[in-house]
Every structure is written in C-alpha cells, then in structure tokens.
PDB file of N, CA, C, O and CB in Angstrom:
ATOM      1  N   UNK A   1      13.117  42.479 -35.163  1.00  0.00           N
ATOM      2  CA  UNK A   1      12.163  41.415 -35.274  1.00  0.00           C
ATOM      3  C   UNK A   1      12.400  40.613 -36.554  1.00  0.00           C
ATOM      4  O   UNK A   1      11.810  39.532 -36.564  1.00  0.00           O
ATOM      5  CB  UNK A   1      10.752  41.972 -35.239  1.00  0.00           C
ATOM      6  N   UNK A   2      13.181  40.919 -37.708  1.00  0.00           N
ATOM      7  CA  UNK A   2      13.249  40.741 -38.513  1.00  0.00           C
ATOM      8  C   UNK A   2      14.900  39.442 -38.751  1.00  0.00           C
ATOM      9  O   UNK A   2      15.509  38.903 -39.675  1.00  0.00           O
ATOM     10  CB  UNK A   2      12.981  42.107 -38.961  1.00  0.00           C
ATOM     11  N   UNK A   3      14.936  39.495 -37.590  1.00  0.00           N
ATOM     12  CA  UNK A   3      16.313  38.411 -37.387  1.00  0.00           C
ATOM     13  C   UNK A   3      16.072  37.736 -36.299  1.00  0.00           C
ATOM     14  O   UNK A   3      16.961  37.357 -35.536  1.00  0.00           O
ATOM     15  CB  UNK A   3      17.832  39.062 -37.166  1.00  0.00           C
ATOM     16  N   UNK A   4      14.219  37.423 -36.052  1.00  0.00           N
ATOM     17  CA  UNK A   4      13.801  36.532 -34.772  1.00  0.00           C
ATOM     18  C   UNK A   4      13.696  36.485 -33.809  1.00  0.00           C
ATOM     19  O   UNK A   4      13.639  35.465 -33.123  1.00  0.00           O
ATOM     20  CB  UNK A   4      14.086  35.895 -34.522  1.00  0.00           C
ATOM     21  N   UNK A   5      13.620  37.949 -33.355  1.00  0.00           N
ATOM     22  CA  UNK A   5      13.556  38.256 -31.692  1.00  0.00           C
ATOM     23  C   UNK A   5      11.993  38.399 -31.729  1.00  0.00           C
ATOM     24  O   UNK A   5      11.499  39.090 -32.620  1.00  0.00           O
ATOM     25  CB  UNK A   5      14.510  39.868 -31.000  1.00  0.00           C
ATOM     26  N   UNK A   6      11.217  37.799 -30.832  1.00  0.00           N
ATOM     27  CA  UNK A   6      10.043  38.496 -30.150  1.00  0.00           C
ATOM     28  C   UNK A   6       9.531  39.394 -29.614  1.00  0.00           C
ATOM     29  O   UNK A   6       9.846  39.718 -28.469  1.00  0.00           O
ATOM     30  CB  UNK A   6       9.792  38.242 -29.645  1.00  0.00           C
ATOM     31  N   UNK A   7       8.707  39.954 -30.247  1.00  0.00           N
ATOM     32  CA  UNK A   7       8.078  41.664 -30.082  1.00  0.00           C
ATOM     33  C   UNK A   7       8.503  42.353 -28.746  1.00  0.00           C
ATOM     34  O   UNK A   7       8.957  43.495 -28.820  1.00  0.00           O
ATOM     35  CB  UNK A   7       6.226  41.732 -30.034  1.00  0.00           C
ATOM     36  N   UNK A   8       8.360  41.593 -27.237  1.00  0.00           N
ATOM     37  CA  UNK A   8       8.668  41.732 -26.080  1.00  0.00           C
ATOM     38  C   UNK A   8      10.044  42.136 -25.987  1.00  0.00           C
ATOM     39  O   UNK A   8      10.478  43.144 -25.428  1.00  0.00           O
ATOM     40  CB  UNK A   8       8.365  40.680 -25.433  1.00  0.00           C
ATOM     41  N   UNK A   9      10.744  41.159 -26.653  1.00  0.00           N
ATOM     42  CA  UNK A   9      12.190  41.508 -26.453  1.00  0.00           C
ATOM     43  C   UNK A   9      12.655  42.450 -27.111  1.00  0.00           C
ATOM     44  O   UNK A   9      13.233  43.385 -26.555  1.00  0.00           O
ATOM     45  CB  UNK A   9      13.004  40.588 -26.684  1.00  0.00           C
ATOM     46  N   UNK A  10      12.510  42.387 -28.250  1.00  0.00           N
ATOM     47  CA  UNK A  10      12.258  43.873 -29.110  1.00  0.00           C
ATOM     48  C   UNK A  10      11.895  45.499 -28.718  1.00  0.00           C
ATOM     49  O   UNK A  10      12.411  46.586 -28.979  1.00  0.00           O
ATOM     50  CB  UNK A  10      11.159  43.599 -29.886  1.00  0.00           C
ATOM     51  N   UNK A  11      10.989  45.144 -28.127  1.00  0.00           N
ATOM     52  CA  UNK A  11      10.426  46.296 -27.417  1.00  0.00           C
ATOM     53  C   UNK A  11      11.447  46.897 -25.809  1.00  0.00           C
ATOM     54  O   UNK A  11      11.495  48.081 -25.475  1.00  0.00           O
ATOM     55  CB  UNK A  11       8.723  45.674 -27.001  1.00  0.00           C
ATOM     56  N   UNK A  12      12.181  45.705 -25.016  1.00  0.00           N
ATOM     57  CA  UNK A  12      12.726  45.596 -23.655  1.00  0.00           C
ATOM     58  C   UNK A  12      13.635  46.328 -24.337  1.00  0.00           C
ATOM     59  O   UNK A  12      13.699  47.500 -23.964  1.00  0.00           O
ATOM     60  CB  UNK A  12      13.083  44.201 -22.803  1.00  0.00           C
ATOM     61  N   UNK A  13      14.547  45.932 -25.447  1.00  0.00           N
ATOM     62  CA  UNK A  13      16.152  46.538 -25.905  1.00  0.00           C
ATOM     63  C   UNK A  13      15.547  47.573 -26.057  1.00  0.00           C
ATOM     64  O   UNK A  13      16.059  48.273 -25.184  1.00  0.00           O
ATOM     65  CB  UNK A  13      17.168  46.019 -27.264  1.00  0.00           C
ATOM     66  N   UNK A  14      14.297  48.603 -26.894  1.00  0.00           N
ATOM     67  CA  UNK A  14      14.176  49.676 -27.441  1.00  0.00           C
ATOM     68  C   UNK A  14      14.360  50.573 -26.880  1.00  0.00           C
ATOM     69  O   UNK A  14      14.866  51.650 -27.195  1.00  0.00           O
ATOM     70  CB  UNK A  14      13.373  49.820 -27.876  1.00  0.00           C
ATOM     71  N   UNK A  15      13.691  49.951 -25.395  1.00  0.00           N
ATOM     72  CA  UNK A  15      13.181  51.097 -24.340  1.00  0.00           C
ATOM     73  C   UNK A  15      14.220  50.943 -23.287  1.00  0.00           C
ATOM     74  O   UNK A  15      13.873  51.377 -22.188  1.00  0.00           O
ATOM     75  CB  UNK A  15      11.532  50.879 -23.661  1.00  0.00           C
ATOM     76  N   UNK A  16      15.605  50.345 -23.372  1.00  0.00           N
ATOM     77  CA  UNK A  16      16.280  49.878 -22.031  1.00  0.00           C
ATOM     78  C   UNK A  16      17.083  51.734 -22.025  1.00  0.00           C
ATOM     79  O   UNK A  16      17.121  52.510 -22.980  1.00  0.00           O
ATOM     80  CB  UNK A  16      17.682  47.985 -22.221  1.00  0.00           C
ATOM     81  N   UNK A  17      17.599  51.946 -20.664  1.00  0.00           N
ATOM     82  CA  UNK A  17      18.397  53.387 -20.524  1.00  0.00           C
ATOM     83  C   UNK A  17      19.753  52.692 -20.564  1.00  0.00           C
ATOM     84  O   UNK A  17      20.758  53.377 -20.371  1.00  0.00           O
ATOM     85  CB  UNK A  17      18.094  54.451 -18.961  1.00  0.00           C
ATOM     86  N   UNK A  18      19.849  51.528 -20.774  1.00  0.00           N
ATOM     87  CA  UNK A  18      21.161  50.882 -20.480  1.00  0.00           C
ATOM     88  C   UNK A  18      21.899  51.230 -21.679  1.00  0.00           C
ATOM     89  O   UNK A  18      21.253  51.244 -22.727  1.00  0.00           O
ATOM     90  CB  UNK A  18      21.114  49.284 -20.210  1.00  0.00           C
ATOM     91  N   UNK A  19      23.433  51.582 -21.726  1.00  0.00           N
ATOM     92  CA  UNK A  19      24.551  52.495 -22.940  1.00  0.00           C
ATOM     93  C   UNK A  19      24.330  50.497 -23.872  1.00  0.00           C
ATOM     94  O   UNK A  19      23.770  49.461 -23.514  1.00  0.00           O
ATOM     95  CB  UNK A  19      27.213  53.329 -21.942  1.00  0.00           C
ATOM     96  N   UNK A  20      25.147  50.920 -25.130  1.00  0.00           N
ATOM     97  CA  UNK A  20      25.387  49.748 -25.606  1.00  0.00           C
ATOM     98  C   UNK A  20      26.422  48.823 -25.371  1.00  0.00           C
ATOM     99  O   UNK A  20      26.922  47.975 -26.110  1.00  0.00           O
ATOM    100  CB  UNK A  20      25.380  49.902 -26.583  1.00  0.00           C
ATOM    101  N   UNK A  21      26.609  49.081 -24.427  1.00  0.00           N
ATOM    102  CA  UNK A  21      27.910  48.049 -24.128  1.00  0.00           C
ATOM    103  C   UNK A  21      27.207  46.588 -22.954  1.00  0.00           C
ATOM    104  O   UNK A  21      27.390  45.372 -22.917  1.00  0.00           O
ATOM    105  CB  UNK A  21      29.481  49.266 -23.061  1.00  0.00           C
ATOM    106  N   UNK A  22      26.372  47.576 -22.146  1.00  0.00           N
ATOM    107  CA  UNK A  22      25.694  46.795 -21.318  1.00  0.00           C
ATOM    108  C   UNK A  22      24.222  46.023 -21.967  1.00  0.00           C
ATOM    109  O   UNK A  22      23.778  44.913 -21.670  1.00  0.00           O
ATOM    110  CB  UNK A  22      25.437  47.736 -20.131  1.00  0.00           C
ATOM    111  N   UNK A  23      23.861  46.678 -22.600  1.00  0.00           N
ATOM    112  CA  UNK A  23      22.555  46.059 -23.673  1.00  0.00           C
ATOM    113  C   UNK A  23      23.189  45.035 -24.685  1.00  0.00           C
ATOM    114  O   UNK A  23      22.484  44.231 -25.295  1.00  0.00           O
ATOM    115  CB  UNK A  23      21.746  47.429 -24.743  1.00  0.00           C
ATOM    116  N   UNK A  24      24.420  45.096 -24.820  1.00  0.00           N
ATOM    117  CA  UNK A  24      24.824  44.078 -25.511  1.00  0.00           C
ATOM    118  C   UNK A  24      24.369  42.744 -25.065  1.00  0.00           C
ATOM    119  O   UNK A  24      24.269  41.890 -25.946  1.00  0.00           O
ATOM    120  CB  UNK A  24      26.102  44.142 -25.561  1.00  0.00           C
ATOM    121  N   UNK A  25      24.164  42.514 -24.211  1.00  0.00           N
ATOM    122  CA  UNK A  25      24.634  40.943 -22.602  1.00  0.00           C
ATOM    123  C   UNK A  25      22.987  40.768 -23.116  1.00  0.00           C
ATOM    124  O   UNK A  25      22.630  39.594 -23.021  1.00  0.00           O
ATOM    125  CB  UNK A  25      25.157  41.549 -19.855  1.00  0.00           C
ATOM    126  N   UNK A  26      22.018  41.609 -23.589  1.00  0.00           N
ATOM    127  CA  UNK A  26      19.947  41.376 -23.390  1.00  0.00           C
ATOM    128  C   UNK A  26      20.103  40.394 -24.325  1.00  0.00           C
ATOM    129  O   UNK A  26      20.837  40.438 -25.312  1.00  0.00           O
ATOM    130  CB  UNK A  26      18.445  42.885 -23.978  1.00  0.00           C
ATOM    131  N   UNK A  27      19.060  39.103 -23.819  1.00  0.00           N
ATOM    132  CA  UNK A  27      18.793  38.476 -24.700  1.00  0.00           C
ATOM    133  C   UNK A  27      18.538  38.514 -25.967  1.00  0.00           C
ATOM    134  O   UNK A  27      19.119  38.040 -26.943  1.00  0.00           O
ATOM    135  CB  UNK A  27      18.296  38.165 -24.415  1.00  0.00           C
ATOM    136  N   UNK A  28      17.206  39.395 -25.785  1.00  0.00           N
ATOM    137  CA  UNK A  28      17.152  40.184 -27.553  1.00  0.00           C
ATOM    138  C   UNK A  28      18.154  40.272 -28.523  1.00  0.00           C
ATOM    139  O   UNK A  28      18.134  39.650 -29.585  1.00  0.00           O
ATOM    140  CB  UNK A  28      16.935  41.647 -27.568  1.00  0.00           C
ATOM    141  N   UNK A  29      19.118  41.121 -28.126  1.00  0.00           N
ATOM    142  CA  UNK A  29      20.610  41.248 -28.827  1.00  0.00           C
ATOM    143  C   UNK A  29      20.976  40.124 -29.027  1.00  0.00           C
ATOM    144  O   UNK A  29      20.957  39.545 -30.113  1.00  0.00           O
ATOM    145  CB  UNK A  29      21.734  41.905 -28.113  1.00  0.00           C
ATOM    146  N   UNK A  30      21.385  39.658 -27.890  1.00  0.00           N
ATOM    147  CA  UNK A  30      22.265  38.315 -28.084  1.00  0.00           C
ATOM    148  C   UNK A  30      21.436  37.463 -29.089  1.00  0.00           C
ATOM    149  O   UNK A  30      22.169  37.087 -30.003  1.00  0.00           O
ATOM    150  CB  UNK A  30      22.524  37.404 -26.565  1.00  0.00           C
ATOM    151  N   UNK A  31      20.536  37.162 -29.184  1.00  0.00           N
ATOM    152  CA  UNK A  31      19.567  36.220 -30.180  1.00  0.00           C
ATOM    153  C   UNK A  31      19.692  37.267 -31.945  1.00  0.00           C
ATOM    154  O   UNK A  31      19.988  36.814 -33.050  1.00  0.00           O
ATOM    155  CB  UNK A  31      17.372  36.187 -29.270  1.00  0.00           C
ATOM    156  N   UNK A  32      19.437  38.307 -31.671  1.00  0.00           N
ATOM    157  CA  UNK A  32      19.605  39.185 -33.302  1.00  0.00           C
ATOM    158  C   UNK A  32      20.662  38.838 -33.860  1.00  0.00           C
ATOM    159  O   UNK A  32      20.777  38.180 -34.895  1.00  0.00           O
ATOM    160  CB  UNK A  32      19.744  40.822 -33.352  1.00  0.00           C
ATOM    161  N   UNK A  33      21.961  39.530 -32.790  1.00  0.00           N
ATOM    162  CA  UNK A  33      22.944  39.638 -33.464  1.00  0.00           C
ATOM    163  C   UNK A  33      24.485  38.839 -32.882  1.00  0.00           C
ATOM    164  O   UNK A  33      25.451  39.260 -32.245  1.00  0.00           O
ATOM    165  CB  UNK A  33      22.947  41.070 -33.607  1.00  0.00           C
ATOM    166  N   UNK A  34      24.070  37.316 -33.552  1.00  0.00           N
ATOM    167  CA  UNK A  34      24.780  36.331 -32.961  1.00  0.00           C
ATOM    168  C   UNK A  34      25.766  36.180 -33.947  1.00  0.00           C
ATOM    169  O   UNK A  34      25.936  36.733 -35.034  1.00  0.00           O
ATOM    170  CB  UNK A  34      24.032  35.106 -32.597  1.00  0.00           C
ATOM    171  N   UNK A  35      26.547  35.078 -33.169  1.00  0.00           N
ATOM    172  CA  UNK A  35      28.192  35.008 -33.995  1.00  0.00           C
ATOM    173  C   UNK A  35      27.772  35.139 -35.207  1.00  0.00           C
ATOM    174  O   UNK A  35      28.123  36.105 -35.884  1.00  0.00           O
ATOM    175  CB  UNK A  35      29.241  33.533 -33.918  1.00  0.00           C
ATOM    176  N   UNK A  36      26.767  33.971 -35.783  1.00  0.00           N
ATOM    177  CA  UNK A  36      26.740  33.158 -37.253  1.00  0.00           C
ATOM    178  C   UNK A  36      26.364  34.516 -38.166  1.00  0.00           C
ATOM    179  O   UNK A  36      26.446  34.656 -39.386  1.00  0.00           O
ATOM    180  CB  UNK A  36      25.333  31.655 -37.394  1.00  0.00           C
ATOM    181  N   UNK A  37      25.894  35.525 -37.073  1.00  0.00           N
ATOM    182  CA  UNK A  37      24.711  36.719 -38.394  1.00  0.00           C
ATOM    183  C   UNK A  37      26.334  37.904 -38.831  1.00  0.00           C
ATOM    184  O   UNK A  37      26.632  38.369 -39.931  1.00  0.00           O
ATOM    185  CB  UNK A  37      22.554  38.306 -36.961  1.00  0.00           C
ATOM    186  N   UNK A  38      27.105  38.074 -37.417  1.00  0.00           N
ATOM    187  CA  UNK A  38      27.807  38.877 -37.746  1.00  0.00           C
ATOM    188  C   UNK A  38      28.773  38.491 -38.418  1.00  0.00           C
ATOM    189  O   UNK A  38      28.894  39.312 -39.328  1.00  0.00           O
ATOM    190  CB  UNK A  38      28.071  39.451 -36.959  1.00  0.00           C
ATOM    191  N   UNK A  39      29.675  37.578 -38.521  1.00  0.00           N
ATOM    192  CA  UNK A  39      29.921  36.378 -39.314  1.00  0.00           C
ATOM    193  C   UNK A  39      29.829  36.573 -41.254  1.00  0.00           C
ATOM    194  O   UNK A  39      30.464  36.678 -42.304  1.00  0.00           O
ATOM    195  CB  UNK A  39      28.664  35.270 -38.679  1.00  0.00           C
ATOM    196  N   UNK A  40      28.677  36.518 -40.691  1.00  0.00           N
ATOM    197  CA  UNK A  40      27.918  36.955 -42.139  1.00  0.00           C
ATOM    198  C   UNK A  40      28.112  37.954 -42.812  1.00  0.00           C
ATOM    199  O   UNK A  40      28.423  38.163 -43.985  1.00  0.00           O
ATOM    200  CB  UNK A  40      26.710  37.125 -42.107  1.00  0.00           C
ATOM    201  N   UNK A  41      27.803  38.815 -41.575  1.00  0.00           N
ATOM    202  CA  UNK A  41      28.297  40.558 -42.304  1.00  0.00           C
ATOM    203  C   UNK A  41      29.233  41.007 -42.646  1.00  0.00           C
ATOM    204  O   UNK A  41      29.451  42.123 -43.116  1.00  0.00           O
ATOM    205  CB  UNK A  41      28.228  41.606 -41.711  1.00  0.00           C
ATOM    206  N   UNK A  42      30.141  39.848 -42.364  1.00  0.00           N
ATOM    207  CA  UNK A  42      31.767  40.691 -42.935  1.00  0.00           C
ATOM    208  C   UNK A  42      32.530  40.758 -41.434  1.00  0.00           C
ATOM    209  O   UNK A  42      33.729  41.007 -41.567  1.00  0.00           O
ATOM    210  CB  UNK A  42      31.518  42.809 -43.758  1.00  0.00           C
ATOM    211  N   UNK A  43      32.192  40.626 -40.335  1.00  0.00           N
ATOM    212  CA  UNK A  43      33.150  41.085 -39.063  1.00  0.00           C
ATOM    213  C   UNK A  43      34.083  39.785 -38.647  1.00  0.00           C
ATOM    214  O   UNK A  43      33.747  38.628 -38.391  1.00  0.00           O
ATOM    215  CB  UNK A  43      32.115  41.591 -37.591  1.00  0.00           C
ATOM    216  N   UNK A  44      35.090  40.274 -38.669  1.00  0.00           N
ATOM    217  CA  UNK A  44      36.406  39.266 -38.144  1.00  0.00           C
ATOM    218  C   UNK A  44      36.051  38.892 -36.704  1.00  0.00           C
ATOM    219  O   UNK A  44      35.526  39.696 -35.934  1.00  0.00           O
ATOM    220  CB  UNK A  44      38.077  40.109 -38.129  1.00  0.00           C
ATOM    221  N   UNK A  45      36.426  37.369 -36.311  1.00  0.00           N
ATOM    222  CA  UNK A  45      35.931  37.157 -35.271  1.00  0.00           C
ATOM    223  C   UNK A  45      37.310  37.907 -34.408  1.00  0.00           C
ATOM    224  O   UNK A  45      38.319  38.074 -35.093  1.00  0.00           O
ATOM    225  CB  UNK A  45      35.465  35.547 -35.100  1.00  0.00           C
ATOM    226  N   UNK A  46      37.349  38.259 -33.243  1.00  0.00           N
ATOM    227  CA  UNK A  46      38.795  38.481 -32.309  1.00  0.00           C
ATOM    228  C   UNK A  46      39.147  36.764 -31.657  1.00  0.00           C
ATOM    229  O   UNK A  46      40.254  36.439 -31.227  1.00  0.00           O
ATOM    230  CB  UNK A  46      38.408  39.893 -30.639  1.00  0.00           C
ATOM    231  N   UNK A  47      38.507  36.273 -31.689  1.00  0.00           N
ATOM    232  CA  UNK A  47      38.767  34.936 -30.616  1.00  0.00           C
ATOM    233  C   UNK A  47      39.159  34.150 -32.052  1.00  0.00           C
ATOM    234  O   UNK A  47      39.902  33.246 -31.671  1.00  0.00           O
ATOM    235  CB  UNK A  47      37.092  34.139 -29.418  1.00  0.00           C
ATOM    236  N   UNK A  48      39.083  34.089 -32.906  1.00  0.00           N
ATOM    237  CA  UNK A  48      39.762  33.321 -34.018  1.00  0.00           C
ATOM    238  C   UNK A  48      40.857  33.927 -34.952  1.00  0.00           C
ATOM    239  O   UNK A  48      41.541  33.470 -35.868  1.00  0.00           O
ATOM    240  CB  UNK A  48      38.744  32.896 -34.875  1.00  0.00           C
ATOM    241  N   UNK A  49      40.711  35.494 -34.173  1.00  0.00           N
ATOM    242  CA  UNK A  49      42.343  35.972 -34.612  1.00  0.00           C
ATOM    243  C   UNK A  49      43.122  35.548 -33.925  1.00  0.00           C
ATOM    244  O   UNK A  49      43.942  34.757 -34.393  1.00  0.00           O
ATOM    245  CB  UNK A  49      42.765  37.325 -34.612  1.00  0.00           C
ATOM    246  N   UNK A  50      43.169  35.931 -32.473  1.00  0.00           N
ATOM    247  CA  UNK A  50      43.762  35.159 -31.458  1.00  0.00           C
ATOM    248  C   UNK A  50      44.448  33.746 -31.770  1.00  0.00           C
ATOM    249  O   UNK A  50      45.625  33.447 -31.968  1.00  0.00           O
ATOM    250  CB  UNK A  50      42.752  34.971 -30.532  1.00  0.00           C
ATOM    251  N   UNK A  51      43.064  32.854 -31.733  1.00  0.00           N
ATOM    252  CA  UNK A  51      43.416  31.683 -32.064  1.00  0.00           C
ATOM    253  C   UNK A  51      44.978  31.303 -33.051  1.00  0.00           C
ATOM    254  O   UNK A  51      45.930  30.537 -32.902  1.00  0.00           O
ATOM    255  CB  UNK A  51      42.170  31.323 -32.706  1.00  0.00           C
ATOM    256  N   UNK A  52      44.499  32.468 -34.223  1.00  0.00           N
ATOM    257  CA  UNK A  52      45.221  31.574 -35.253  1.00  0.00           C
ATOM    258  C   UNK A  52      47.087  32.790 -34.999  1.00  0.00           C
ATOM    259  O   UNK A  52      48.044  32.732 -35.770  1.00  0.00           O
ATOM    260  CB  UNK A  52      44.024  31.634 -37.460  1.00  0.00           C
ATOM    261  N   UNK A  53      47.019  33.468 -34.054  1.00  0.00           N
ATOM    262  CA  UNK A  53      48.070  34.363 -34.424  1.00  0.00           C
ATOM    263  C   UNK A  53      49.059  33.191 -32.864  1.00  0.00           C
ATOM    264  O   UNK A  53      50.103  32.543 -32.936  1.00  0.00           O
ATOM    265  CB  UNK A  53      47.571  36.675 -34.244  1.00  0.00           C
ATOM    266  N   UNK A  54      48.187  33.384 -31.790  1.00  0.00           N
ATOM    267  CA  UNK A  54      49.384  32.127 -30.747  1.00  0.00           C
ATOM    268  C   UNK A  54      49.134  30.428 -31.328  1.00  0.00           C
ATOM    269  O   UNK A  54      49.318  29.490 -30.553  1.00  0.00           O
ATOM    270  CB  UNK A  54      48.742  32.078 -28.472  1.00  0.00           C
ATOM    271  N   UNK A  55      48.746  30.231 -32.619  1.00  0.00           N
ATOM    272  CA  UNK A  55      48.384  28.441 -32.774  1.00  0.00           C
ATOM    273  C   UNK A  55      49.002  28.191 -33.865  1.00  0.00           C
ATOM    274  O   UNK A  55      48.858  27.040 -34.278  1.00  0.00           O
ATOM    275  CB  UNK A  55      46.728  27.846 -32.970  1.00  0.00           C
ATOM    276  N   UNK A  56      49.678  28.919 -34.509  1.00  0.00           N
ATOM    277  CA  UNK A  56      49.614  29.177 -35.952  1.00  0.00           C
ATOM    278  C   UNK A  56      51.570  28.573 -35.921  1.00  0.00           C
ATOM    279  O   UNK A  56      52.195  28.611 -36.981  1.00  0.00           O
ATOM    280  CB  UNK A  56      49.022  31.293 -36.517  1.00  0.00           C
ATOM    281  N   UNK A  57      52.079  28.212 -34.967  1.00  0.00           N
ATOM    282  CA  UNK A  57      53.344  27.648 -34.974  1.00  0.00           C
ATOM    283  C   UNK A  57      53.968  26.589 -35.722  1.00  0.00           C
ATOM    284  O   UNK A  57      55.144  26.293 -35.510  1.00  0.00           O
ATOM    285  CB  UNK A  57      53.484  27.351 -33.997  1.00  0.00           C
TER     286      UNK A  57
END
C-alpha cells in the first residue's frame, strides 16, 4: 500500500493461492512494482540488455 496500490488490491495479491510467477500478471503487482520502481532499485532491465547487446553495431 505503501507504493499505491488500493487496500482491495492489496488484500486480492495477499490472499491469492496463485505461485509468484502467475501473481506477477495481478494488477496490484503490476501497479507496486513497475518498471520505473524496479529501475530504481538497482535491477537491470533484460529488454535493454538485449537492446543494447544486438543494436550496439
């Protein structure tokens, strides 16, 4: 809640039986922990490694 998800959604991820791979795709998530936040945290994007390892000619 603290990175703008709404209590509801908050609560849907808490309680889902779904593993984390598939809870990834919940809105909730997707709204917490978006490009710009992880980004932030230090994580390398893969789609802009990509990018720059076949563009980089």
């Amino acid at each position: 809640m603290k990175l703008g998800v709404h209590v509801q959604a908050a609560v849907a991820c808490g309680i889902t039986s779904k593993g984390p791979w598939r809870s990834s795709k919940t809105p909730g998530i997707q709204q917490a922990l978006s490009n710009d936040y992880l980004k932030a945290e230090g994580l390398v994007s893969l789609r802009d490694g990509w990018i720059k390892l076949h563009h980089s000619r």
